[in-house]
XYZ file of C-alpha atoms in Angstrom:
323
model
C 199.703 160.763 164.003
C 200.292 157.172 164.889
C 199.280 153.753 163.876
C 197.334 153.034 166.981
C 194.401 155.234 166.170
C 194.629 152.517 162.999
C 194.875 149.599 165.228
C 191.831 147.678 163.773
C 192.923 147.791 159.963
C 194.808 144.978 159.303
C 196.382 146.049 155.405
C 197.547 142.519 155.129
C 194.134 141.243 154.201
C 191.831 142.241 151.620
C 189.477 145.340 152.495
C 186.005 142.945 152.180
C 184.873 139.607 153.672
C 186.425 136.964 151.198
C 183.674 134.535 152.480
C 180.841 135.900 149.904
C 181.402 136.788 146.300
C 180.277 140.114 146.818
C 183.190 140.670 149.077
C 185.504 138.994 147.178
C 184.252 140.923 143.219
C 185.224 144.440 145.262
C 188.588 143.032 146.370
C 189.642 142.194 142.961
C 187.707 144.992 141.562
C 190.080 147.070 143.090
C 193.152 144.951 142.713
C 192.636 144.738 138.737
C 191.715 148.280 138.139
C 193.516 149.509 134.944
C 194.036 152.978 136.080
C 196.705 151.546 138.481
C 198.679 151.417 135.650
C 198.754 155.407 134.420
C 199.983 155.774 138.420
C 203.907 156.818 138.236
C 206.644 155.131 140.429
C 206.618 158.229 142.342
C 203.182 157.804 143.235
C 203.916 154.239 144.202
C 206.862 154.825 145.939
C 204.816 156.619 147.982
C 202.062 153.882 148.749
C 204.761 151.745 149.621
C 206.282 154.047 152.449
C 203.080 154.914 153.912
C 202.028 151.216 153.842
C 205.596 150.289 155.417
C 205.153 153.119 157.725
C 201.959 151.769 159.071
C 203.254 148.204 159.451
C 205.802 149.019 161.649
C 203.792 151.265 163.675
C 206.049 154.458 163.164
C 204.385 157.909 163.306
C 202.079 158.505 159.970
C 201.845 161.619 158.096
C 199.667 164.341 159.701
C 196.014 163.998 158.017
C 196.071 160.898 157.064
C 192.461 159.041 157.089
C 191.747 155.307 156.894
C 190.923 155.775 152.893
C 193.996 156.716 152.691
C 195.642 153.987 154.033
C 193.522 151.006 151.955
C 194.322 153.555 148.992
C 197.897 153.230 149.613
C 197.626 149.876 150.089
C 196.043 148.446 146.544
C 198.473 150.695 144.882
C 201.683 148.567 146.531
C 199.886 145.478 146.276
C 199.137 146.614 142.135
C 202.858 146.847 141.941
C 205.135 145.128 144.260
C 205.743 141.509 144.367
C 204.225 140.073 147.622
C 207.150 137.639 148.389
C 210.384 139.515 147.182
C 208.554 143.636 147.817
C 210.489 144.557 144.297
C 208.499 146.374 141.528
C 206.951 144.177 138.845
C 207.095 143.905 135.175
C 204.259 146.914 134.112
C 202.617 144.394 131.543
C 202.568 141.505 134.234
C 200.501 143.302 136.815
C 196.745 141.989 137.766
C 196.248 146.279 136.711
C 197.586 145.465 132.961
C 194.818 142.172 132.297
C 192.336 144.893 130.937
C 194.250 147.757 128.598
C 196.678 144.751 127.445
C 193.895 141.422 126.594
C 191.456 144.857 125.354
C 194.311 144.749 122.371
C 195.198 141.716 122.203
C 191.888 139.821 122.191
C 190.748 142.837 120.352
C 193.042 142.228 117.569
C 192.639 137.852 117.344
C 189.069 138.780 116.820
C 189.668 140.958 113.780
C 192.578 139.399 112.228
C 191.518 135.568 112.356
C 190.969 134.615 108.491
C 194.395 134.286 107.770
C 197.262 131.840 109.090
C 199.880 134.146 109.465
C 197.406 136.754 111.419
C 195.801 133.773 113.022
C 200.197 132.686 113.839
C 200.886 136.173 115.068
C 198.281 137.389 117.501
C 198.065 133.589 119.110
C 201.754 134.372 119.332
C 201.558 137.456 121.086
C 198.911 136.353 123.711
C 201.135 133.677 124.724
C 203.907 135.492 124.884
C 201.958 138.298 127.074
C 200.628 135.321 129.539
C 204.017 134.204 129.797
C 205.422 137.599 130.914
C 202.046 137.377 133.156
C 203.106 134.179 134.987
C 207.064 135.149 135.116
C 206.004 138.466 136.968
C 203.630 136.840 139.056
C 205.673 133.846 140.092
C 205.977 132.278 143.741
C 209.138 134.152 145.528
C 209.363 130.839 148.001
C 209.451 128.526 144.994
C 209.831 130.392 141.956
C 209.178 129.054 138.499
C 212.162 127.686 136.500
C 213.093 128.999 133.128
C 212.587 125.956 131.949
C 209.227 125.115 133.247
C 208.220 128.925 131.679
C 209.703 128.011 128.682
C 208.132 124.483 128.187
C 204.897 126.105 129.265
C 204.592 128.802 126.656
C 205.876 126.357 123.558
C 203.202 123.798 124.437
C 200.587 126.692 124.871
C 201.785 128.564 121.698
C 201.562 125.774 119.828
C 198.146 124.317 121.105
C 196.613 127.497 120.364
C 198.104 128.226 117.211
C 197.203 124.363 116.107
C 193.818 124.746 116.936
C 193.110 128.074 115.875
C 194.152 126.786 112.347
C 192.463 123.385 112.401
C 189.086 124.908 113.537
C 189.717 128.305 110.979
C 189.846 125.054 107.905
C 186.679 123.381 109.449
C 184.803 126.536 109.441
C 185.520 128.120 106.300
C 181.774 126.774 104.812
C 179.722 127.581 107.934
C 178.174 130.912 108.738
C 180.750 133.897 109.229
C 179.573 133.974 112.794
C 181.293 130.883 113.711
C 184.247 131.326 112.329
C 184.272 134.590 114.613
C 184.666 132.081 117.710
C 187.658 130.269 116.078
C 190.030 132.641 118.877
C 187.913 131.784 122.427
C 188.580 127.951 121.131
C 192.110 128.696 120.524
C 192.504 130.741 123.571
C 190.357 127.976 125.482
C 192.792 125.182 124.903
C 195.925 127.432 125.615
C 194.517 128.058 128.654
C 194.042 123.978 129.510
C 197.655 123.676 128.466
C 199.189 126.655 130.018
C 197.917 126.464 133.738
C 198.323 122.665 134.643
C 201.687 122.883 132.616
C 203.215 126.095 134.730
C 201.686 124.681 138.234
C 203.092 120.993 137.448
C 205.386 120.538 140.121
C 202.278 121.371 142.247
C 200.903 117.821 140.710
C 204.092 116.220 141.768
C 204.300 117.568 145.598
C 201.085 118.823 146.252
C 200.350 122.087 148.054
C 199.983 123.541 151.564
C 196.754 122.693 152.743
C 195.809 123.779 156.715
C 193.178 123.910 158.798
C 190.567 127.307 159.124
C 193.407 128.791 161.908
C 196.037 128.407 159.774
C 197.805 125.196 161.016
C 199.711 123.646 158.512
C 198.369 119.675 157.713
C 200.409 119.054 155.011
C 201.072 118.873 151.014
C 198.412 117.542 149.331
C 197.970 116.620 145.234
C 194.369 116.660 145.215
C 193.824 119.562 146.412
C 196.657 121.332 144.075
C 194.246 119.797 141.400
C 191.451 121.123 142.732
C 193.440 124.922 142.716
C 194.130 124.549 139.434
C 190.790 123.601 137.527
C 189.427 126.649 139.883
C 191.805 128.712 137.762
C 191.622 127.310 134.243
C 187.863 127.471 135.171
C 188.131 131.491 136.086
C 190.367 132.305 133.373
C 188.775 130.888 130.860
C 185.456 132.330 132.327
C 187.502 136.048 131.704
C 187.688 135.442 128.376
C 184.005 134.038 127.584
C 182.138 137.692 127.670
C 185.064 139.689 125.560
C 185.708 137.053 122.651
C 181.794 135.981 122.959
C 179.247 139.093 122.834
C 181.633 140.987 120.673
C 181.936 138.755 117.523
C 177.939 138.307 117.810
C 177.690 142.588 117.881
C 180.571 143.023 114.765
C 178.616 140.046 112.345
C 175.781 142.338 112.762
C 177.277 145.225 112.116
C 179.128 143.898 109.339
C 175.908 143.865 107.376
C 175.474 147.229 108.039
C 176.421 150.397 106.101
C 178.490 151.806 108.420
C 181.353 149.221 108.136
C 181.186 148.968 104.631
C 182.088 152.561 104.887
C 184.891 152.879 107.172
C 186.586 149.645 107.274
C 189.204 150.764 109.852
C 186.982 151.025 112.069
C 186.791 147.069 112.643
C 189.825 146.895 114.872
C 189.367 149.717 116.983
C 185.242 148.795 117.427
C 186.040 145.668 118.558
C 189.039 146.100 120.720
C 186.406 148.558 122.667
C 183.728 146.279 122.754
C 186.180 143.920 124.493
C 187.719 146.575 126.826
C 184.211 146.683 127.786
C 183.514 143.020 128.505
C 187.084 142.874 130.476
C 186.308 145.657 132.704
C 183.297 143.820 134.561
C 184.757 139.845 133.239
C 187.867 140.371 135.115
C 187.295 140.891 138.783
C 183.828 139.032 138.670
C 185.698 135.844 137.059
C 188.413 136.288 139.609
C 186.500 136.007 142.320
C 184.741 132.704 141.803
C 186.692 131.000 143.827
C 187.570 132.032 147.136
C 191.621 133.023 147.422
C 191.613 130.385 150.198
C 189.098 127.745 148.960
C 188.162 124.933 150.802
C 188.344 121.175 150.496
C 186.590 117.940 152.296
C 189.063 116.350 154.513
C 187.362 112.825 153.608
C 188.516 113.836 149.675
C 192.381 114.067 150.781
C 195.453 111.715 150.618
C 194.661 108.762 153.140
C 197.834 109.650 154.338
C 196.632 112.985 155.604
C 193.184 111.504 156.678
C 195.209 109.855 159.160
C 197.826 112.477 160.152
C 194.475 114.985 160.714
C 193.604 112.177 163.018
C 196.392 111.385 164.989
C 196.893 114.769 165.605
C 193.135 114.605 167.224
C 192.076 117.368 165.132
C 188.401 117.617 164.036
C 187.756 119.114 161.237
C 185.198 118.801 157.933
C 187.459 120.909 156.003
C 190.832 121.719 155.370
C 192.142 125.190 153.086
C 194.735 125.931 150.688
C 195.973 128.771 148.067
C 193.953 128.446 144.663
C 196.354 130.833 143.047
C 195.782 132.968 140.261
């Protein structure tokens, strides 16, 4: 079987139209599927040849269907670095957000009276979004240890200081709001973290190009623009899982039943947000479109001008919001 009978997939691209959010909540629906993660490197080993197979038109295995194909395809693209093709980090894949924040977030929620369980699991979230943005980072211009490292201590220690100022101010209001004390925490980690990794975006701007793809230029405001479209949609993936289930656990901690079996607390609520990540995490990511959009009367005025010397006419200009 050849590729030509395949000749109108184009595995490059996302399966859906990235134009509307429905299109865009299936891509990433697929992209951040957890069970991606149980698959073994045999299995995606085998994605990537058949992927590779197809893109360089060689003969494909007899059977094989067009499902087949986009199957192999969101299993590489779970698993291989786009720029340098090797294998990621398992706990840095998009496929890890769910079963990893499920026990993280899971566990802030639970353990967030005192400072050193407060100090720990602010810790470990940090540390897990650092491995997240190391295993994720550009191939072309790829993130300096130092940047990572300057990154996580400012993030680690905003969250940590907040989480503890906010746990003191809270200690005479209801029990419910000192239930919120991690989103806050995680909130302002997240205001730190992003700008703070993407800085030398501030400094040099990013690509920006026209709807065919031709390159205008670097531009700062738009690289500000990409990045409060991701601070905006991460911090939208957290609101549902450290939101709905403090409100469900102070109700049931009035009940009977966790009066009864205290250890259940942990493994309730880790659940509960498994539950709120599943549908928070591709719906959140796909706010934005991947290649959003900016008004070409909002840019540089250096670029106003090279867009029209060059005689080109256009409203907009696009660029790479990131993840």
């Amino acid at each position: 079987m050849t590729s030509d009978q395949f000749s109108h997939l184009d595995l490059s691209k996302p399966r859906w139209p990235q134009d509307n959010y429905t299109g865009r909540a299936k891509h990433f629906s697929t992209v951040t599927n957890p069970l991606n993660v149980l698959l073994s490197s045999k299995d995606l080993d085998a994605a990537k040849k058949l992927v590779t197979t197809f893109n360089n038109q060689e003969p494909l295995p007899p059977g094989t269907t067009e499902q087949d194909l986009w199957k192999a395809k969101y299993r590489y693209d779970s698993a291989f670095h786009p720029d340098t093709k090797e294998k990621m980090l398992i706990f840095g894949r998009m496929s890890a957000q769910v079963p990893m924040n499920m026990t993280i977030t899971g566990c802030m929620l639970t353990f967030y009276r005192t400072t050193p369980a407060i100090v720990f699991w602010q810790w470990t979230n940090q540390s897990f979004n650092a491995i997240v943005n190391y295993t994720n980072r550009s191939g072309d211009a790829p993130l300096s240890t130092k940047r990572i490292l300057t990154s996580y201590a400012c993030a680690t220690t905003g969250a940590v200081g907040t989480a503890l100022a906010l746990n003191s101010m809270t200690k005479k209001l209801p029990a419910l709001v000192g239930r919120f004390v991690p989103f806050a925490a995680v909130a302002c980690a997240n205001c730190i973290n992003i700008p703070l990794m993407r800085s030398r975006e501030l400094t040099e701007g990013i690509t920006v190009t026209t709807k065919d793809g031709e390159v205008i230029g670097e531009s700062k405001t738009a690289a500000k623009k990409a990045i409060v479209q991701v601070t905006v949609s991460r911090i939208g993936m957290a609101v549902p899982g450290m939101v709905i289930p403090p409100i469900i656990m102070n109700r049931m901690s009035k009940g009977a039943f966790l009066k009864r079996f205290p250890l259940m607390n942990a493994p309730i609520q880790v659940g509960l947000v498994g539950l709120s990540l599943i549908f928070a995490t591709p719906l959140c990511c796909a706010l934005f479109p991947q290649q959003s959009s900016i008004a070409t009367g909002k840019l540089e005025q250096n670029l106003q001008h090279d867009i029209k010397n060059r005689g080109l006419q256009v409203a907009e200009v696009y660029f790479n919001k990131g993840l």
